[in-house]
Each structure stands twice: as C-alpha cells, then as structure tokens.
Short mmCIF file of C-alpha atoms and ligand atoms in Angstrom, two decimals:
data_model
loop_
_atom_site.label_atom_id
_atom_site.label_comp_id
_atom_site.label_asym_id
_atom_site.label_seq_id
_atom_site.Cartn_x
_atom_site.Cartn_y
_atom_site.Cartn_z
CA MET A 1 89.03 30.76 164.44
CA ARG A 2 92.67 31.19 165.19
CA CYS A 3 95.80 30.10 163.55
CA ILE A 4 96.83 27.29 166.01
CA LYS A 5 100.64 28.21 165.56
CA CYS A 6 100.50 32.13 166.00
CA LYS A 7 96.96 32.54 167.01
CA ALA A 8 96.36 35.22 164.11
CA PRO A 9 92.70 34.83 162.38
CA ALA A 10 92.80 31.60 160.48
CA ASN A 11 92.33 31.28 156.65
CA VAL A 12 92.50 27.67 156.35
CA GLU A 13 90.84 24.71 158.41
CA VAL A 14 92.00 21.30 158.18
CA ARG A 15 89.02 19.37 160.05
CA ARG A 16 90.83 16.23 160.19
CA HIS A 17 93.32 17.33 162.51
CA ARG A 18 90.97 19.75 164.20
CA SER A 19 93.52 22.35 162.99
CA ALA A 20 93.39 26.04 161.50
CA PHE A 21 96.42 28.23 160.27
CA CYS A 22 96.85 31.75 158.81
CA ALA A 23 97.88 32.25 155.45
CA GLY A 24 101.46 32.81 156.89
CA CYS A 25 101.67 29.62 158.73
CA TYR A 26 100.05 27.10 156.75
CA PRO A 27 102.51 26.66 153.80
CA ASP A 28 105.08 25.29 156.67
CA TRP A 29 102.49 23.09 157.98
CA PHE A 30 101.69 21.79 154.27
CA ARG A 31 105.77 21.38 153.63
CA THR A 32 105.89 19.66 157.07
CA GLN A 33 103.27 17.22 156.18
CA VAL A 34 105.36 16.39 152.83
CA GLN A 35 108.33 16.13 154.64
CA ARG A 36 106.89 13.51 157.19
CA THR A 37 105.44 11.55 154.61
CA ILE A 38 108.78 11.34 152.62
CA ASP A 39 110.57 10.50 156.02
CA ASP A 40 108.25 8.07 157.09
CA HIS A 41 108.46 5.85 153.81
CA ARG A 42 112.00 6.49 152.76
CA MET A 43 110.56 7.79 149.78
CA PHE A 44 113.93 9.64 148.66
CA SER A 45 116.70 11.94 150.07
CA ARG A 46 118.26 15.31 149.21
CA ASP A 47 120.88 13.12 146.99
CA ASP A 48 118.24 11.88 144.77
CA ARG A 49 117.10 13.26 141.38
CA VAL A 50 113.43 13.17 141.46
CA LEU A 51 111.06 13.26 138.44
CA VAL A 52 107.76 14.99 139.60
CA ALA A 53 104.84 14.17 137.13
CA ILE A 54 103.58 17.31 136.07
CA SER A 55 99.81 18.07 134.74
CA GLY A 56 99.61 21.77 134.98
CA GLY A 57 96.86 21.09 137.90
CA LYS A 58 97.16 21.93 141.68
CA ASP A 59 98.28 18.82 143.20
CA SER A 60 101.40 18.47 140.94
CA LEU A 61 102.41 21.93 140.76
CA ALA A 62 101.73 22.20 144.71
CA LEU A 63 104.00 19.12 145.03
CA TRP A 64 106.76 20.31 142.88
CA HIS A 65 107.16 23.84 144.54
CA ALA A 66 106.97 21.96 148.08
CA LEU A 67 109.93 19.52 147.37
CA LEU A 68 111.92 22.85 145.76
CA ARG A 69 111.28 24.92 148.73
CA LEU A 70 112.47 21.58 150.78
CA GLY A 71 115.54 21.24 149.02
CA TYR A 72 115.10 18.11 146.80
CA GLN A 73 116.84 17.90 143.08
CA THR A 74 113.57 18.06 141.30
CA ASP A 75 112.63 18.31 137.47
CA GLY A 76 109.15 18.04 135.88
CA MET A 77 107.95 15.82 133.27
CA TYR A 78 104.70 16.94 131.26
CA ILE A 79 103.13 14.84 128.56
CA ARG A 80 101.26 16.42 125.78
CA LEU A 81 97.89 14.22 125.72
CA GLY A 82 96.14 16.18 122.93
CA ILE A 83 93.10 16.66 124.90
CA GLY A 84 92.11 19.89 123.04
CA ASP A 85 91.78 23.35 124.86
CA TYR A 86 92.56 21.90 128.05
CA SER A 87 95.81 20.21 127.06
CA VAL A 88 96.89 23.48 125.62
CA ARG A 89 95.94 25.44 128.78
CA SER A 90 97.65 22.75 131.12
CA GLN A 91 100.86 22.66 129.16
CA ALA A 92 100.81 26.61 129.01
CA LYS A 93 100.37 26.54 132.97
CA SER A 94 103.11 23.64 133.64
CA GLU A 95 105.67 25.46 131.16
CA ALA A 96 105.05 28.64 132.94
CA PHE A 97 105.59 27.34 136.42
CA ALA A 98 108.96 25.70 135.21
CA ALA A 99 110.12 28.97 133.83
CA ARG A 100 109.27 30.95 136.71
CA HIS A 101 111.35 28.73 139.03
CA GLY A 102 114.06 28.15 136.62
CA LEU A 103 113.20 24.54 136.48
CA GLN A 104 113.51 22.11 134.10
CA LEU A 105 110.14 20.33 132.10
CA HIS A 106 110.83 17.23 130.11
CA GLN A 107 107.91 16.63 127.64
CA VAL A 108 106.50 14.15 125.79
CA ASP A 109 104.09 15.03 122.87
CA LEU A 110 101.96 11.97 122.07
CA ALA A 111 100.66 13.11 118.59
CA ALA A 112 104.00 14.49 116.97
CA ASP A 113 106.33 11.77 118.80
CA HIS A 114 103.77 8.75 118.82
CA GLY A 115 101.26 9.61 116.18
CA PHE A 116 98.23 9.53 118.46
CA THR A 117 96.19 11.30 121.19
CA ILE A 118 94.12 10.54 124.21
CA PRO A 119 90.94 11.09 122.95
CA GLN A 120 91.20 8.48 120.02
CA MET A 121 92.12 5.90 122.41
CA ARG A 122 88.61 5.91 123.98
CA ASN A 123 87.05 2.73 125.00
CA GLN A 124 84.43 1.64 122.66
CA ARG A 125 82.28 0.10 125.76
CA GLU A 126 82.81 2.93 128.06
CA GLY A 127 83.31 5.85 125.82
CA LYS A 128 86.30 6.85 127.78
CA PRO A 129 90.25 7.02 127.23
CA CYS A 130 91.06 6.87 130.97
CA ALA A 131 92.52 3.32 131.36
CA ALA A 132 94.65 3.97 128.17
CA CYS A 133 95.66 7.18 129.60
CA GLY A 134 96.83 5.77 132.58
CA THR A 135 98.99 3.16 130.51
CA VAL A 136 100.21 5.95 128.56
CA LYS A 137 101.20 8.01 131.82
CA ARG A 138 102.78 5.33 133.48
CA TYR A 139 104.83 4.13 130.62
CA HIS A 140 106.28 7.57 129.45
CA PHE A 141 106.85 8.53 132.85
CA ASN A 142 108.84 5.43 133.73
CA LYS A 143 110.73 5.20 130.44
CA VAL A 144 111.63 8.95 130.44
CA ALA A 145 113.02 8.31 134.36
CA VAL A 146 114.99 5.34 133.46
CA ASP A 147 116.51 6.86 130.19
CA LEU A 148 117.21 10.08 132.06
CA GLY A 149 118.74 8.30 135.03
CA TYR A 150 116.69 10.04 137.84
CA SER A 151 116.24 7.52 141.02
CA VAL A 152 112.41 7.93 141.45
CA VAL A 153 109.12 9.32 139.97
CA ALA A 154 106.83 11.19 142.32
CA THR A 155 103.14 12.03 141.51
CA GLY A 156 100.79 14.25 142.89
CA HIS A 157 98.33 11.85 144.03
CA ASN A 158 96.30 13.27 147.07
CA LEU A 159 94.24 11.71 149.90
CA ASP A 160 91.09 12.02 148.16
CA ASP A 161 92.43 10.10 144.83
CA GLU A 162 93.64 7.31 146.98
CA ALA A 163 90.51 6.90 149.06
CA ALA A 164 88.71 6.91 145.77
CA THR A 165 90.86 4.56 144.12
CA LEU A 166 90.72 2.35 147.35
CA PHE A 167 86.89 2.52 147.53
CA GLY A 168 86.53 1.47 144.04
CA ASN A 169 89.03 -1.82 144.35
CA VAL A 170 86.88 -2.65 147.46
CA LEU A 171 83.56 -2.36 145.72
CA HIS A 172 84.59 -4.45 142.72
CA TRP A 173 86.97 -6.59 145.07
CA GLN A 174 89.91 -6.14 142.82
CA THR A 175 92.38 -7.66 145.32
CA ASP A 176 95.35 -8.08 142.83
CA PHE A 177 95.09 -4.08 142.84
CA LEU A 178 94.44 -3.53 146.46
CA GLY A 179 97.70 -5.56 147.58
CA ARG A 180 99.70 -3.20 145.59
CA GLN A 181 97.94 -0.06 146.37
CA GLY A 182 100.25 2.19 148.42
CA PRO A 183 102.16 5.23 148.52
CA VAL A 184 105.60 3.49 147.24
CA LEU A 185 106.02 1.03 144.39
CA GLU A 186 109.27 -0.30 144.51
CA SER A 187 111.29 -1.00 141.55
CA THR A 188 111.40 -4.67 140.68
CA HIS A 189 113.64 -4.48 137.92
CA SER A 190 116.37 -2.31 136.25
CA ASN A 191 113.96 -0.65 133.85
CA LEU A 192 111.29 0.00 136.04
CA ALA A 193 111.71 3.20 138.19
CA ARG A 194 110.15 3.63 141.68
CA LYS A 195 107.00 5.69 142.17
CA VAL A 196 106.37 7.50 145.28
CA LYS A 197 102.95 9.72 146.27
CA PRO A 198 104.48 12.45 148.99
CA LEU A 199 100.88 14.18 149.04
CA TYR A 200 98.98 10.84 149.81
CA ARG A 201 98.04 11.99 153.22
CA LEU A 202 96.87 15.59 151.99
CA ALA A 203 93.44 16.24 150.99
CA GLU A 204 92.66 17.88 147.44
CA ARG A 205 91.69 21.01 149.73
CA ASP A 206 94.92 21.04 151.27
CA SER A 207 97.05 21.27 148.01
CA ALA A 208 94.48 24.08 146.55
CA ALA A 209 94.84 26.18 149.64
CA TYR A 210 98.72 25.60 149.47
CA ALA A 211 98.66 26.58 145.80
CA ILE A 212 96.52 29.91 146.06
CA ILE A 213 98.40 30.98 149.19
CA GLU A 214 101.66 30.49 147.27
CA ARG A 215 100.64 32.36 144.29
CA ILE A 216 100.80 29.04 141.91
CA ASP A 217 99.13 29.42 138.57
CA TYR A 218 97.35 26.10 138.13
CA ILE A 219 94.64 25.15 135.69
CA VAL A 220 91.66 24.87 137.93
CA GLU A 221 89.16 23.03 135.11
CA GLU A 222 89.20 19.34 135.23
CA CYS A 223 90.02 17.05 132.28
CA PRO A 224 86.96 17.13 130.17
CA MET A 225 87.25 13.30 130.30
CA ALA A 226 86.82 13.04 133.60
CA ILE A 227 83.31 13.91 133.44
CA GLY A 228 80.95 10.94 134.37
CA ALA A 229 83.99 9.11 135.68
CA LYS A 230 83.43 6.53 138.41
CA SER A 231 86.27 7.96 140.64
CA LEU A 232 84.35 11.29 140.57
CA ALA A 233 81.20 9.64 141.89
CA TYR A 234 83.28 7.49 144.70
CA LYS A 235 84.85 11.12 145.77
CA ASP A 236 81.66 12.37 146.08
CA THR A 237 80.32 9.75 148.18
CA LEU A 238 83.70 9.65 150.34
CA ASN A 239 83.07 13.68 150.60
CA ALA A 240 79.52 13.45 151.75
CA LEU A 241 80.55 10.89 154.58
CA GLU A 242 83.51 12.94 155.03
CA GLU A 243 81.14 16.24 155.98
CA THR A 244 79.95 14.55 158.97
CA GLN A 245 82.70 12.62 159.93
CA PRO A 246 85.80 14.48 159.54
CA GLY A 247 88.94 12.42 159.08
CA LEU A 248 86.76 9.46 157.58
CA LYS A 249 88.99 9.32 154.41
CA TYR A 250 92.11 9.45 156.10
CA GLN A 251 91.35 6.44 158.31
CA PHE A 252 89.76 4.35 155.37
CA LEU A 253 92.99 4.92 153.14
CA VAL A 254 95.55 4.65 156.17
CA GLY A 255 93.70 2.19 158.17
CA PHE A 256 93.95 0.26 155.10
CA LEU A 257 97.66 0.28 154.74
CA ARG A 258 98.33 -0.69 158.25
CA GLN A 259 96.19 -3.49 158.63
CA GLY A 260 94.30 -4.48 155.42
CA ARG A 261 96.86 -4.46 152.79
CA LYS A 262 99.05 -6.94 154.08
CA ALA A 263 96.50 -9.87 154.11
CA LEU A 264 96.17 -9.07 150.35
CA LYS A 265 99.96 -8.82 149.38
CA THR A 266 101.27 -11.94 147.24
CA GLU A 267 104.30 -13.29 148.26
CA ASP A 268 105.37 -14.35 144.70
CA PRO A 269 106.76 -11.10 142.81
CA VAL A 270 105.37 -11.08 139.39
CA GLN A 271 108.32 -11.95 136.94
CA ILE A 272 109.02 -9.01 134.92
CA ARG A 273 110.88 -9.05 131.69
CA GLN A 274 111.38 -6.78 128.79
CA CYS A 275 108.97 -5.88 125.96
CA ALA A 276 109.84 -7.86 122.85
CA LYS A 277 108.99 -4.42 120.86
CA CYS A 278 110.06 -1.61 123.05
CA GLY A 279 112.34 -3.09 125.66
CA GLN A 280 109.99 -1.63 128.41
CA PRO A 281 109.34 -4.12 131.77
CA THR A 282 106.49 -5.95 131.49
CA THR A 283 104.89 -9.23 132.63
CA ALA A 284 103.78 -10.16 128.98
CA GLU A 285 105.86 -10.74 125.84
CA VAL A 286 104.84 -7.39 124.52
CA CYS A 287 103.84 -4.70 126.82
CA ALA A 288 100.35 -3.30 127.86
CA TYR A 289 101.39 0.11 126.20
CA CYS A 290 102.73 -1.58 122.68
CA ARG A 291 99.66 -3.53 122.32
CA MET A 292 97.59 -1.19 122.77
CA VAL A 293 98.94 1.64 120.49
CA GLU A 294 99.69 -1.10 118.11
CA ARG A 295 95.64 -2.15 118.00
CA ARG A 296 94.56 1.76 117.97
CA LEU A 297 96.98 2.82 115.35
CA LYS A 298 95.62 0.27 112.85
CA LYS A 299 92.31 1.68 113.33
CA LEU A 300 93.16 5.33 112.66
CA PRO A 301 93.32 7.15 109.46
CA VAL A 302 96.58 7.31 108.23
CA ARG A 303 98.50 10.59 108.69
CA ARG A 304 99.87 12.77 105.84
S1 Q46 B 401 93.86 13.14 131.97
FE1 Q46 B 401 93.65 11.26 131.31
FE2 Q46 B 401 92.68 11.90 133.77
FE3 Q46 B 401 91.65 12.87 131.55
S2 Q46 B 401 91.89 11.52 129.96
FE4 Q46 B 401 91.20 10.47 132.03
S3 Q46 B 401 92.77 9.99 132.87
S4 Q46 B 401 90.51 12.16 132.91
S5 Q46 B 401 93.36 11.96 135.75
ZN1 ZN B 402 106.42 -2.33 124.72
#
C-alpha cells in the first residue's frame, strides 16, 4: 500500500476514505480534516480564545496539538476526578504536554476544592459514576470558560464516541437527546459557553495514529470506571459492522446529522435561568450539579 500523497510506503490506512498515508504526510491530512470540520460548522476563528477539555488521553491531546499547529489560541483544562492511579497518571500526562508546549492548563480539583471524588458518586443501581461524572465535567468546563472569558469549549469527542452515543440514543429512543446531538451546541444564555467537537468526523484510531506519529505521550489505559459501560458495548457492535462495511459509522452519524436530526429538533428552546445556589445556567430552580453534590455530600463521612 502506498501513500496517496507522495507514493512512499504507507503507514496508516484510513479505510472509510479508501486512503493510506505515510508517517510524513499523515499529520497534515489529520489537521486538514480538523480544519475542514471547524470551517464547515463555523466552530471558531483564530480571534477566539478556545478552552480545550483535556483528559490526558489521545483524543484531547491530539486535538490540542492539532489546534496549536493550526494557529488557534488555546488553553487547556483538566479536572482532577480522584479516580485513583488513573487520575494521577492522566494528570501527569496532561501537565507534561502543557509544559512541553508552553501552554496554560487550568485545573479543578474535586477533592480539594469541592469535597468529593467521582468514585464516591456511584449510582446505587448501576454501580457506575459515569452519569455524575458527565454532569461534573459539563458544569466545570462551562464555569471555567465563562468565568475566564473563553468564547468556546472544544472537546475531543471522536466519530466512535458520537456514533456510539447516537446508537444508544436510538436504541432507547431518547428523542430529547437525539434532537440535541451534534458537533456544535450553541450558547443560549450569557452564562453558557458554546461547545464544539472538532474531531467528530475522525475515528479513534485516526487520533491514536496522529498521537503516535507526533510523539504525543498520552494515557493509553481507559478509565477503570468504563469497564462494562454500555457505550463500550455499542462501540464493539459498531466496530464489528465497520469491519465488513468500512465507512458505516461515518454514514450512520453524518446521515443522522444531515437528515434525521431536524425531524427531532424542538422549536421551542428550553427556558434557561440561573441556579438559585450557584448562579450557573439551568432549566430548574437549582441546577443538576448542585442537587447531585448536595445529595451525595450528605451521605459521605465528614472530612476532618
Ligand atoms: S472518566 Fe468519568 Fe469516563 Fe471514567 S467515570 Fe465514567 S465518564 S469512564 S469518559
Ligand atoms: Zn447550581
């Protein structure tokens, strides 16, 4: 197999595009894809300050690296979730990346600043804290972006993540979520940052290849809380289909965004107001984050 750009022996195959690239040409192709996605959806411009949500994994670090090379103004943000050794190692990788490139990495420490860790937020029924973790991440990324004046929050969600989310939402006919799923979540309130996903058309293995070729040192292991998660089962199912039908994941997701989503979009935007406790945007009197934290802190032993 030869690189489609320079005809040298190829190192990375992108089957859904019927393409292959050598290690020299691949990073440019990856960055061009990111740039196209940003342009197609008018995600942000070079005048915007972009806050990149960093986990220490391949996707968020590949995204930060690509945005940097493309000339965007970016800072990172990492949340110390308190998930044992996994958090210690992912924090170290995130800090090392920021230091190596001379970038600013904001951090929120849940245990030190807010008195809880993610493993303490396990759901009694499922035994997993992932729903709580999602609420915590959305809350703090938004709060830091608004407080520090960033125009937009960029996350490393890739094609596999987005196709798996879509698959799960279709299986359970979560029409509310389906109507809102997309690469850009517009701000509908002055305290709500815009959210964008510049990697949503690139697969997990595309960012892994980019990270390896660009020598980005990322945390390879998955969060231990992800074991047994439904999203992983959905990814396995889609990967099995993709194996025999290259491009299926892309068609599934992009086809939905182009054709299916508009039928599910609600005309009336939900009324956003400020949380009575913390002032963050919410649709209820008190936001989901404040309610969740208050509920759980009552059950945790008092810290001395
Ligand atoms: S970090 Fe958080 Fe994930 Fe770990 S606890 Fe679940 S949601 S699996 S992306
Ligand atoms: Zn609140």
